PDB file of C-alpha atoms in Angstrom:
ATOM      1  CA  UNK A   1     125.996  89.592 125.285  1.00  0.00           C
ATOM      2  CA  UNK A   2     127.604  87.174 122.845  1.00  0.00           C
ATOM      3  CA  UNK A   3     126.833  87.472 119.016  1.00  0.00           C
ATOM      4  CA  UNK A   4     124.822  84.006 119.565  1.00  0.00           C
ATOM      5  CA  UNK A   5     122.927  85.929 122.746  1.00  0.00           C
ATOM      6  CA  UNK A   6     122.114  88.593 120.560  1.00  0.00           C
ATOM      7  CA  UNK A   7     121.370  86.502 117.510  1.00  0.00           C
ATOM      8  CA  UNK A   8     118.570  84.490 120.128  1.00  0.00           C
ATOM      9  CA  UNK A   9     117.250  87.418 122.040  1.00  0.00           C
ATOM     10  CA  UNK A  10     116.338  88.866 118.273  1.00  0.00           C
ATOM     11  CA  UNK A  11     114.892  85.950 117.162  1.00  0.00           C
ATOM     12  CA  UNK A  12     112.659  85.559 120.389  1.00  0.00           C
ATOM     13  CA  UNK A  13     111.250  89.584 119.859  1.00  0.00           C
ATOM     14  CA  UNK A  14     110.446  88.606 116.377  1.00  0.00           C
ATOM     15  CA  UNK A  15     108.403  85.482 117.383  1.00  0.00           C
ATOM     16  CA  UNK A  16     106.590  87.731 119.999  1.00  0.00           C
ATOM     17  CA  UNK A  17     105.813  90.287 117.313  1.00  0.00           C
ATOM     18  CA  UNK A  18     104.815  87.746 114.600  1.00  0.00           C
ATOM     19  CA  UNK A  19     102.591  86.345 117.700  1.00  0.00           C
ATOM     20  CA  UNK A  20     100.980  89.271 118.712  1.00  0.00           C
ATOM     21  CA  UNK A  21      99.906  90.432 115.378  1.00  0.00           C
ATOM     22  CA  UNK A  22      98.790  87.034 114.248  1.00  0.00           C
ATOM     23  CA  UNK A  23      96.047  87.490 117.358  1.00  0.00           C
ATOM     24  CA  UNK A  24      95.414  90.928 116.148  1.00  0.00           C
ATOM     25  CA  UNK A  25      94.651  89.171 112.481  1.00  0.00           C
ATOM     26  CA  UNK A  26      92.459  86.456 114.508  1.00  0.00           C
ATOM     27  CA  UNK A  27      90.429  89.382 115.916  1.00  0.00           C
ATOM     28  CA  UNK A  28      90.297  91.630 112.852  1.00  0.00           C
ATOM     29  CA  UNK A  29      88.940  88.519 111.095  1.00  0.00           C
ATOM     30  CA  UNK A  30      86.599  87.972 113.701  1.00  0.00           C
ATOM     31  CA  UNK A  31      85.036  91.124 113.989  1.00  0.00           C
ATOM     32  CA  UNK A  32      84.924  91.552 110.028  1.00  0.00           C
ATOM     33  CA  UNK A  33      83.027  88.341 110.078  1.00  0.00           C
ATOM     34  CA  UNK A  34      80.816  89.664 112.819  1.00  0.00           C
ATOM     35  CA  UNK A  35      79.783  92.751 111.012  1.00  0.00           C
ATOM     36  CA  UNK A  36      79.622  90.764 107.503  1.00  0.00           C
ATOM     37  CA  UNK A  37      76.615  88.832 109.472  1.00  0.00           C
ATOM     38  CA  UNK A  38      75.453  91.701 110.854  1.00  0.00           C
ATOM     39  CA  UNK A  39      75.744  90.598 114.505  1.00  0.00           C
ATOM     40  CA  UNK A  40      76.640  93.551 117.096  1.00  0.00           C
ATOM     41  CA  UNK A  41      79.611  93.582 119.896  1.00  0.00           C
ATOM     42  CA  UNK A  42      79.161  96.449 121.366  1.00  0.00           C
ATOM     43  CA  UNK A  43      77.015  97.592 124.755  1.00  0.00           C
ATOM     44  CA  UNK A  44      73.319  97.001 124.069  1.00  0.00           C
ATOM     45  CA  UNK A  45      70.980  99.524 123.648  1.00  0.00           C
ATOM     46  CA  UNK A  46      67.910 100.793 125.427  1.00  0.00           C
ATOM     47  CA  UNK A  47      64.970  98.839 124.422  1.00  0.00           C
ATOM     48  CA  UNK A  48      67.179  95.531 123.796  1.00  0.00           C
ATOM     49  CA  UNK A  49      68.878  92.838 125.971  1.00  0.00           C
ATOM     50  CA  UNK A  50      71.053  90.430 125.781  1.00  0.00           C
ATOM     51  CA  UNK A  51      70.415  86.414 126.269  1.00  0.00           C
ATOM     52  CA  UNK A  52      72.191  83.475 126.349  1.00  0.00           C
ATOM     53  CA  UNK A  53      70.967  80.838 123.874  1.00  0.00           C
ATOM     54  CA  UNK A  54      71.134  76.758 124.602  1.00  0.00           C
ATOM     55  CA  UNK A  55      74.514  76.361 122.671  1.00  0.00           C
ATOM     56  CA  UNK A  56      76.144  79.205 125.127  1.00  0.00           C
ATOM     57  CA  UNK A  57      76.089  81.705 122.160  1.00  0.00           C
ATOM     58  CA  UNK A  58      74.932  85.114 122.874  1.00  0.00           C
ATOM     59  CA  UNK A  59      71.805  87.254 121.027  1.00  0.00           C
ATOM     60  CA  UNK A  60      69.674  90.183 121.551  1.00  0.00           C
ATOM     61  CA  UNK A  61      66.393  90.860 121.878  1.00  0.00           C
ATOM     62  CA  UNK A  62      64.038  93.081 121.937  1.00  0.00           C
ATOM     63  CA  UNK A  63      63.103  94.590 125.484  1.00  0.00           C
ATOM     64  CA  UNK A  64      59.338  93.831 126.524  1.00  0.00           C
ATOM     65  CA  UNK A  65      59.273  96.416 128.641  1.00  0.00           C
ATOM     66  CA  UNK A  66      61.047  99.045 127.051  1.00  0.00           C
ATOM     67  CA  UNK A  67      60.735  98.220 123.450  1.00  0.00           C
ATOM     68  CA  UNK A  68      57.437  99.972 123.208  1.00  0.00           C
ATOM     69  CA  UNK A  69      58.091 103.051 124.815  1.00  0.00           C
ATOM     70  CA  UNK A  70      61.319 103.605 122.756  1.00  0.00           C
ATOM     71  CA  UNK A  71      58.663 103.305 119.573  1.00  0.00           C
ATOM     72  CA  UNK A  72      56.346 105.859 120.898  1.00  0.00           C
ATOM     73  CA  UNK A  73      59.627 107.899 121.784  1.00  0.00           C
ATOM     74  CA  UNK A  74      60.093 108.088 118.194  1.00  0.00           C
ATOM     75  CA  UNK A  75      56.620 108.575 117.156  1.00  0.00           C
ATOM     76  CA  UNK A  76      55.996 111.143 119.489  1.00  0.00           C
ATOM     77  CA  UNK A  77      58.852 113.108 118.175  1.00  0.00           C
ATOM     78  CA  UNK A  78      57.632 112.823 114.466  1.00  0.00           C
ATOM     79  CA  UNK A  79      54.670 114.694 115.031  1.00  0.00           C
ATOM     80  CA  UNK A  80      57.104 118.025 115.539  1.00  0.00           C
ATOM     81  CA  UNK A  81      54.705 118.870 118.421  1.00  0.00           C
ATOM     82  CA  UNK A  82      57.795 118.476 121.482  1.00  0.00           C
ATOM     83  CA  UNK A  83      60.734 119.844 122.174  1.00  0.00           C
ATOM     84  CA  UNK A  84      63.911 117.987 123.401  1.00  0.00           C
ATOM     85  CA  UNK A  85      62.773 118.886 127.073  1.00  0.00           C
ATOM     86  CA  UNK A  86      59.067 118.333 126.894  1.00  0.00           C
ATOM     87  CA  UNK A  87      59.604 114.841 125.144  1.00  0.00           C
ATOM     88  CA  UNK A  88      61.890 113.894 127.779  1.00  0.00           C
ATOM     89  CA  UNK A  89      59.078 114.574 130.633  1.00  0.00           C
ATOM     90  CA  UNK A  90      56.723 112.900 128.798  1.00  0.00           C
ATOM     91  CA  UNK A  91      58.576 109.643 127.811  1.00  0.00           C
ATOM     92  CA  UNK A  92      60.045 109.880 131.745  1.00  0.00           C
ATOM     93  CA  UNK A  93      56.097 109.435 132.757  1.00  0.00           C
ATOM     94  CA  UNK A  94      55.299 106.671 130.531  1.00  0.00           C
ATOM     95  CA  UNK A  95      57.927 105.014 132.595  1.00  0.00           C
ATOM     96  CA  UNK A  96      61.058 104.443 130.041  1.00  0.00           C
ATOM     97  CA  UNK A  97      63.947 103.902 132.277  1.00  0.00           C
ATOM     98  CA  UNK A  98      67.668 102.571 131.712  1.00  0.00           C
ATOM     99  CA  UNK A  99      68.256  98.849 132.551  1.00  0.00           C
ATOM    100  CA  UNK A 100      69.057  99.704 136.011  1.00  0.00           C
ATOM    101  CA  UNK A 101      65.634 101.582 136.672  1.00  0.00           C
ATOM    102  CA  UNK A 102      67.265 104.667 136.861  1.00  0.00           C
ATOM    103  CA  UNK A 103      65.437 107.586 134.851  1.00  0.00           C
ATOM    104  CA  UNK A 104      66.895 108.882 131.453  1.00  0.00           C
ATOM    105  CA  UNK A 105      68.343 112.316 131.186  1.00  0.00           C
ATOM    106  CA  UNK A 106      67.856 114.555 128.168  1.00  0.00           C
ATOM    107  CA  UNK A 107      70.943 113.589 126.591  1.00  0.00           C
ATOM    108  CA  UNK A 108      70.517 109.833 126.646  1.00  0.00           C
ATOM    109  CA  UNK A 109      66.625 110.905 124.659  1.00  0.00           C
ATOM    110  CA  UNK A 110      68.985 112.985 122.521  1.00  0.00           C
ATOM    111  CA  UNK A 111      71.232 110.057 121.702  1.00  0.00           C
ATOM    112  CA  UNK A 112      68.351 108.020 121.505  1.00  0.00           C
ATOM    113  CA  UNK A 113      66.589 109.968 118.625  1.00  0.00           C
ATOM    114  CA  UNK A 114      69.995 109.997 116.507  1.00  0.00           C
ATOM    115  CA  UNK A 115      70.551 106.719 116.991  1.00  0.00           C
ATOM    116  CA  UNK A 116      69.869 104.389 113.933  1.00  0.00           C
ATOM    117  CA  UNK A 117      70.657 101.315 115.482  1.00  0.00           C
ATOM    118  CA  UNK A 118      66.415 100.897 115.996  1.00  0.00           C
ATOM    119  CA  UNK A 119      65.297 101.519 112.493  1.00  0.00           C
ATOM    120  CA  UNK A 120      67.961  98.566 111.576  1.00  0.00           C
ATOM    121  CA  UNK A 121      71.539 100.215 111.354  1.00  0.00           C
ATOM    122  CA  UNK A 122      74.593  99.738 113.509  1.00  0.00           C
ATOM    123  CA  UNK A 123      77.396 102.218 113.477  1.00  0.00           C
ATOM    124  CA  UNK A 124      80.995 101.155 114.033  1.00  0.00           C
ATOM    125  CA  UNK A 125      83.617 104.377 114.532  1.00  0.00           C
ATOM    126  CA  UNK A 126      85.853 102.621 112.407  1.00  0.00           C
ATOM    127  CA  UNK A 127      83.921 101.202 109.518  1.00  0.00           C
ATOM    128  CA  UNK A 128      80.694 103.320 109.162  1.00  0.00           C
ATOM    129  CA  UNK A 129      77.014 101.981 108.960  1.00  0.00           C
ATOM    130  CA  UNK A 130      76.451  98.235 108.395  1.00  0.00           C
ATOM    131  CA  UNK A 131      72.585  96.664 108.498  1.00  0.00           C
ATOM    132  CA  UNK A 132      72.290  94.272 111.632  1.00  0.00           C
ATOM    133  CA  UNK A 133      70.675  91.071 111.912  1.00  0.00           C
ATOM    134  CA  UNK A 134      68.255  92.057 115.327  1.00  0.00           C
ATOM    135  CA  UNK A 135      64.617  93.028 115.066  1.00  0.00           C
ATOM    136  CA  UNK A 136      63.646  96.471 114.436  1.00  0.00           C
ATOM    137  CA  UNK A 137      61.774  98.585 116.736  1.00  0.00           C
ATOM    138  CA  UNK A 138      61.064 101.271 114.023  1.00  0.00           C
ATOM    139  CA  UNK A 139      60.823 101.819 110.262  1.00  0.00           C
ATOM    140  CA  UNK A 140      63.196 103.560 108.225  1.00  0.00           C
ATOM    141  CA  UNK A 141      60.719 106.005 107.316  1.00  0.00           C
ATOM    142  CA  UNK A 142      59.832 106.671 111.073  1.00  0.00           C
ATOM    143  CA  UNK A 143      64.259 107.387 112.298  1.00  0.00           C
ATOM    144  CA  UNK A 144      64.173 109.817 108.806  1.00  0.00           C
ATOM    145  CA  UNK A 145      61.349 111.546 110.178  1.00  0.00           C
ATOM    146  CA  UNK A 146      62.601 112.188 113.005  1.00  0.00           C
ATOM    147  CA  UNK A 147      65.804 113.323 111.911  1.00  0.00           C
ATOM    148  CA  UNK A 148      64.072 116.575 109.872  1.00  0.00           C
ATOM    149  CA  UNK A 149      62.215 116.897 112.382  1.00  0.00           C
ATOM    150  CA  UNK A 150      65.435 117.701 114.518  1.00  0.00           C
ATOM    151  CA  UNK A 151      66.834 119.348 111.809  1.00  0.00           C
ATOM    152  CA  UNK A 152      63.990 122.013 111.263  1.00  0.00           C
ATOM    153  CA  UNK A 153      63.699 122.542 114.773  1.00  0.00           C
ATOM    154  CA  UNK A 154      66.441 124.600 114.770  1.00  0.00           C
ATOM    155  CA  UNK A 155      65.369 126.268 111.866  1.00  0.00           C
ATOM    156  CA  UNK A 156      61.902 127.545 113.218  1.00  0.00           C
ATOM    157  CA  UNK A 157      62.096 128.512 116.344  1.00  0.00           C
ATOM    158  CA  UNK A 158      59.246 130.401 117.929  1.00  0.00           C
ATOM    159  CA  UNK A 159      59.045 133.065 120.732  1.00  0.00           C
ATOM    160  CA  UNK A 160      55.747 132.036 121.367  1.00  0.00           C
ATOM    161  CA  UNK A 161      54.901 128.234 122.173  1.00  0.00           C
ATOM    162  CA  UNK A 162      52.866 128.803 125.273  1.00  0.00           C
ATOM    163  CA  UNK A 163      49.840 130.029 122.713  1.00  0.00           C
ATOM    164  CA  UNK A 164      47.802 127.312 121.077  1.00  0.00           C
ATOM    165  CA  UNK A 165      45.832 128.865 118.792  1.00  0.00           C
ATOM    166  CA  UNK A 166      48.282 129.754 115.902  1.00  0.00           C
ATOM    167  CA  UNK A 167      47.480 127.406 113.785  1.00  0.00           C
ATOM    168  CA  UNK A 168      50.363 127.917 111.334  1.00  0.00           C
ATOM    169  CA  UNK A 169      53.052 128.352 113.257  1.00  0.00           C
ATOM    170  CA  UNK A 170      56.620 127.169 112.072  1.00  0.00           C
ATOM    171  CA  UNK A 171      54.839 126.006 109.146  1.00  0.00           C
ATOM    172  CA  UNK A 172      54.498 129.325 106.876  1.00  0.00           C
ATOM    173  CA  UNK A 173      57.605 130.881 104.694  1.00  0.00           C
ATOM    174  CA  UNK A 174      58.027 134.189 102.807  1.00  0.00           C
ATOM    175  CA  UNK A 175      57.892 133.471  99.257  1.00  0.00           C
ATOM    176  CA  UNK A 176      60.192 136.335  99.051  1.00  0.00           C
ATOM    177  CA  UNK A 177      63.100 135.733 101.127  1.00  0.00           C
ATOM    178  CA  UNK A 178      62.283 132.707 103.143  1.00  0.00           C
ATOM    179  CA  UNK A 179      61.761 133.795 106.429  1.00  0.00           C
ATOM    180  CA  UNK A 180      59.803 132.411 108.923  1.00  0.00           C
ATOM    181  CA  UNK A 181      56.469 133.856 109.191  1.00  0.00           C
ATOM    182  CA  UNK A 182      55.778 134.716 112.144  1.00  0.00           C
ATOM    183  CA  UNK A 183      52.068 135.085 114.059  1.00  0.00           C
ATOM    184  CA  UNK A 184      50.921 138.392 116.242  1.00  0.00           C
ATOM    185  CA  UNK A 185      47.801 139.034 118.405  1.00  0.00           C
ATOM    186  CA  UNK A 186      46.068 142.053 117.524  1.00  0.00           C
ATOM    187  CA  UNK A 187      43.110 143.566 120.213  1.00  0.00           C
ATOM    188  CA  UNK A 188      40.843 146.019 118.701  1.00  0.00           C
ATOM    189  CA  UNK A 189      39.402 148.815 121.042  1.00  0.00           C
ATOM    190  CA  UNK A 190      36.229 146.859 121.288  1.00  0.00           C
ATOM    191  CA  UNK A 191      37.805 143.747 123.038  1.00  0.00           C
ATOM    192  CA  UNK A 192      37.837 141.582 119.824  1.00  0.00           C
ATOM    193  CA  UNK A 193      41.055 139.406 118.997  1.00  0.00           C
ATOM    194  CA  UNK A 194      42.572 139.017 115.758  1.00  0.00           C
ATOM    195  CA  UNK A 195      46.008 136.934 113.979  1.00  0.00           C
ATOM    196  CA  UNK A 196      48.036 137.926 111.830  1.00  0.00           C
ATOM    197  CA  UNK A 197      50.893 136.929 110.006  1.00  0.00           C
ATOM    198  CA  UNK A 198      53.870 138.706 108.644  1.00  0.00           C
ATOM    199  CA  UNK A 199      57.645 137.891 107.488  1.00  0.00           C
ATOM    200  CA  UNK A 200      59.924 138.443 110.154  1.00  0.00           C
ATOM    201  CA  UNK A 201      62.190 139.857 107.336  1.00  0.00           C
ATOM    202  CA  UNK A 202      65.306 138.764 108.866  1.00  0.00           C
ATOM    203  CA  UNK A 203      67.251 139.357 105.951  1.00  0.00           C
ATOM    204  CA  UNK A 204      66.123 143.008 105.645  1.00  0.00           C
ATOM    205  CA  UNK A 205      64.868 141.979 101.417  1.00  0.00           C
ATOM    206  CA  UNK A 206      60.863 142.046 102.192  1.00  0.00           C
ATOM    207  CA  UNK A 207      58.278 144.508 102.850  1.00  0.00           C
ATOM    208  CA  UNK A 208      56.433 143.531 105.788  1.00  0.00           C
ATOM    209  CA  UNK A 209      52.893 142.951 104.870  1.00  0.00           C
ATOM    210  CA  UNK A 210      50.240 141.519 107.722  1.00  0.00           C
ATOM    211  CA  UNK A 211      47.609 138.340 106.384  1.00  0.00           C
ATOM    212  CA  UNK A 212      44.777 137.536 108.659  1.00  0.00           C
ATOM    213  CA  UNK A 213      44.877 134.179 109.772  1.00  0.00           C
ATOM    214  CA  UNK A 214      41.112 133.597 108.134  1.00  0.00           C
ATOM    215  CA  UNK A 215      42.666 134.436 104.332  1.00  0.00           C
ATOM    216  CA  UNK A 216      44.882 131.587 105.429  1.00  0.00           C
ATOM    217  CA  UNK A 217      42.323 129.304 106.281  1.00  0.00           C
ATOM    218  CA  UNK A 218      39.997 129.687 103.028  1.00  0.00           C
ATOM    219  CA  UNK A 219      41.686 127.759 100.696  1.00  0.00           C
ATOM    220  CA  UNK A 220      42.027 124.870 103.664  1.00  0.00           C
ATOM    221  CA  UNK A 221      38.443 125.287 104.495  1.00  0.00           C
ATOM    222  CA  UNK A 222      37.566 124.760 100.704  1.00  0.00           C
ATOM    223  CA  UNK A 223      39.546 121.325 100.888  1.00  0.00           C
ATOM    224  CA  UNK A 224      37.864 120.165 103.601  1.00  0.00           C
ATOM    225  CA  UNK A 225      34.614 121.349 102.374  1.00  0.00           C
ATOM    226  CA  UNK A 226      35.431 119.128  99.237  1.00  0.00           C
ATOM    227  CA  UNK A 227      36.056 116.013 101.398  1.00  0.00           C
ATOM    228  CA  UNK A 228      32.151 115.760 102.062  1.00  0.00           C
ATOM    229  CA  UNK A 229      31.577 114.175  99.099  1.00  0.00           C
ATOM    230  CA  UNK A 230      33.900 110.904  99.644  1.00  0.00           C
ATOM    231  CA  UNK A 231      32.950 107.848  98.170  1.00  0.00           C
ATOM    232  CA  UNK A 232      31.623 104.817 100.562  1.00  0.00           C
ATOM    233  CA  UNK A 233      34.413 102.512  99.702  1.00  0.00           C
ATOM    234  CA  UNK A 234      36.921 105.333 100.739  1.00  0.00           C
ATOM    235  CA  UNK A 235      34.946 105.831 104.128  1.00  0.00           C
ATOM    236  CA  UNK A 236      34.964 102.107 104.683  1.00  0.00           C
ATOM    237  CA  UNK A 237      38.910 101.853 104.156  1.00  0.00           C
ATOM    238  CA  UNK A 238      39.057 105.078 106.336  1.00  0.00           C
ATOM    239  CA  UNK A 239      37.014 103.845 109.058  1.00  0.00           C
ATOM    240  CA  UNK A 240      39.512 100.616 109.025  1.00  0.00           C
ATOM    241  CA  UNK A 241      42.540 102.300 109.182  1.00  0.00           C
ATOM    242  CA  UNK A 242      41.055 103.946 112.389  1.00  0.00           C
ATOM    243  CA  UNK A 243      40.642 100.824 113.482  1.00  0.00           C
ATOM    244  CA  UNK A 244      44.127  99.646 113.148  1.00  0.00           C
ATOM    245  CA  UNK A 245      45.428 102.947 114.791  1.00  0.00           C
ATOM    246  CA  UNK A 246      42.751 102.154 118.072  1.00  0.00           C
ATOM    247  CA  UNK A 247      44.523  98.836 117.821  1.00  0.00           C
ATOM    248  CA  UNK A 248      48.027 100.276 117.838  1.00  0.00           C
ATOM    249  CA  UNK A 249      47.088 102.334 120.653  1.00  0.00           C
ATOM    250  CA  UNK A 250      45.298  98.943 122.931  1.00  0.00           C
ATOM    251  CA  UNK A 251      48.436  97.293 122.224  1.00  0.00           C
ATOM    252  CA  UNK A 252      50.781  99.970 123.533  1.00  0.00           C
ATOM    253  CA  UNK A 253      48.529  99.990 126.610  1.00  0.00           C
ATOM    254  CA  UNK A 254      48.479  96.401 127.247  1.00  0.00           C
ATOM    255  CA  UNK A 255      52.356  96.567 127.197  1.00  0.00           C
ATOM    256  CA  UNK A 256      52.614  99.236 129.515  1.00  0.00           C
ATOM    257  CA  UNK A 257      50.212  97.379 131.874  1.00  0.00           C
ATOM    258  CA  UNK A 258      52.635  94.379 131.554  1.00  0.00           C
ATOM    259  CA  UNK A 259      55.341  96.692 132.494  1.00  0.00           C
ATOM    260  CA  UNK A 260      53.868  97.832 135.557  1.00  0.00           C
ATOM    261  CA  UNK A 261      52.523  94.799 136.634  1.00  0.00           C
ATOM    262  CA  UNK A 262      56.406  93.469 136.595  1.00  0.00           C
ATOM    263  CA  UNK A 263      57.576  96.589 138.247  1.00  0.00           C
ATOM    264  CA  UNK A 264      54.687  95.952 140.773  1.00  0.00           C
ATOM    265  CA  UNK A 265      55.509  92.614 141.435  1.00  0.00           C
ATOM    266  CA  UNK A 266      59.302  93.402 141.879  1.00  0.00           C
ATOM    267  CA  UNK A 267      58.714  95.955 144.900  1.00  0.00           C
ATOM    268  CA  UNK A 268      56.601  93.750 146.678  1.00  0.00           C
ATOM    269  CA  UNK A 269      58.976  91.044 146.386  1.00  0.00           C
ATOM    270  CA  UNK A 270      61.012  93.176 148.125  1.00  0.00           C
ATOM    271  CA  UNK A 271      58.406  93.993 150.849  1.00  0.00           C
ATOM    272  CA  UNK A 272      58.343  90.782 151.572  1.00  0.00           C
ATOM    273  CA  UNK A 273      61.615  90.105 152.083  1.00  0.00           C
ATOM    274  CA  UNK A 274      62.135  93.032 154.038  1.00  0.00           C
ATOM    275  CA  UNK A 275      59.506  91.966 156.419  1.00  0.00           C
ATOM    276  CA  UNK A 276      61.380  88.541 156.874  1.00  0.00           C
ATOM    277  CA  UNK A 277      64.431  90.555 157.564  1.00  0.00           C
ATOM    278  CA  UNK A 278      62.520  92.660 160.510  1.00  0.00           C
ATOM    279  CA  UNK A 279      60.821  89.415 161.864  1.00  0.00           C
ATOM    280  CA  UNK A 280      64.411  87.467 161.963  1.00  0.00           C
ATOM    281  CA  UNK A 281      65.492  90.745 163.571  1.00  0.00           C
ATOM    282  CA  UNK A 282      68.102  90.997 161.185  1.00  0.00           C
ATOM    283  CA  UNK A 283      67.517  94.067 160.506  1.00  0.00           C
ATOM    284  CA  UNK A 284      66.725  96.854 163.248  1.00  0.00           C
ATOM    285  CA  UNK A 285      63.066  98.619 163.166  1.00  0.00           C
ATOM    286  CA  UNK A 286      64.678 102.139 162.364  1.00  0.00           C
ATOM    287  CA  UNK A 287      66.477  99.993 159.381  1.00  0.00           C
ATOM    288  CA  UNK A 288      62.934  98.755 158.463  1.00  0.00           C
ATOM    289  CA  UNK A 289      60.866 101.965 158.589  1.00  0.00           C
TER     290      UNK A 289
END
């Protein structure tokens, strides 16, 4: 190559650099801007869905048929009351599916329950949390419940969930150490059952002393013994928000009848067209049955 070769094959590498970064700027910009109005690019989640809106621009919104069911997801895990595998068979029998139908595995209700993007918070990789612009499904308070709750989980553990009547399980401490304390069954020769409680003394620092379950319960017992005497206004107001947790409860109902009405609907759509396909022979009885 000639000096003036050279000179233009240089020149014609720079212009291709200088273009392809300028469209790297253009979507860098674009992005930033995205995230500065809190809009989301990436896959939607479980409980959302995309749309198309009359000027061709895309949104989400919420799910009507899984939006619900990713709420009591959450809610069910703030009570502490399931573990990982025990909420996933429950949610699985409400119905919550992925947006092909296809049932959920643990991890996905895993990912689900870390996920802040349904208390109001998308997560880029690159640049951390931002607020988004989409409805919420839950509060704030309801995803930080849920995360202690998965954090204390493995703090607690418990070598015996299949009995229902300890009533303090996972919830006592040593004052001592802080270890768990842990619940026993004791049977006297005469048939009678008692519980106990001790320190599980895991750090070898304690003495382990047994407490009967009823020295626990006094001072509870007292409490509630103390809650006889509430007012009439404070009934009233309890009575009402009673009321609005029945309501809660209809509503989540109703939805879930909606759902399976749609789902309903859907198969025998597809009954029907079936049976067109066996009556046009189309399709071969074996195929059919």
């Amino acid at each position: 190559m000639s000096a003036v070769q050279k000179f233009q094959f240089g020149m014609s590498l720079g212009l291709a650099k200088y273009y392809s970064d300028a469209i790297s700027d253009n979507v860098k910009r674009a992005f930033e801007n995205k995230r500065r109005n809190g809009e989301w690019t990436g896959k939607v989640r479980i409980g959302y869905k995309n749309i198309t809106l009359d000027n061709d621009k895309k949104d989400i919104i919420l799910d009507s048929e899984r939006a619900h069911l990713i709420k009591m997801l959450f809610e069910l895990w703030a009570t502490g009351n399931y573990s990982l595998n025990t909420i996933w068979k429950k949610i699985t029998e409400l119905g919550l599916k992925s947006e092909r139908d296809m049932p959920l595995t643990r991890s996905n209700i895993a990912y689900i329950l870390n996920d802040p993007f349904y208390s109001g918070m998308a997560h880029s990789a690159k640049y951390g949390f931002y607020p988004h612009k989409y409805p919420t499904i839950i509060t704030r308070e309801l995803f930080e419940k849920c995360q202690e709750v998965s954090r204390n989980r493995g703090r607690k553990p418990s070598k015996l969930d299949g009995f229902n009547d300890f009533i303090f399980k996972g919830l006592l401490t040593c004052k001592h150490c802080g270890c768990t304390m842990t619940p026993e069954i004791k049977r006297k020769k005469s048939g009678l059952t008692f519980i106990y409680y001790s320190c599980t003394n895991a750090k070898g620092q304690c003495k382990r002393v047994y407490v009967p379950q009823n020295a626990l319960l006094k001072p509870i017992m007292a409490d509630f013994e103390a809650l006889q005497g509430i007012p009439d206004n404070v009934q009233a107001r309890l009575t009402e928000e009673l009321r609005k947790l029945n309501d809660v409860e209809a509503d989540f109902h109703n939805r879930q009848v909606v759902r399976i009405r749609s789902e309903y609907e859907k198969v025998q759509n597809r009954i029907k067209v079936l049976l067109d396909m066996r009556l046009d022979q189309s399709i071969t009885s074996d195929d059919y049955d």
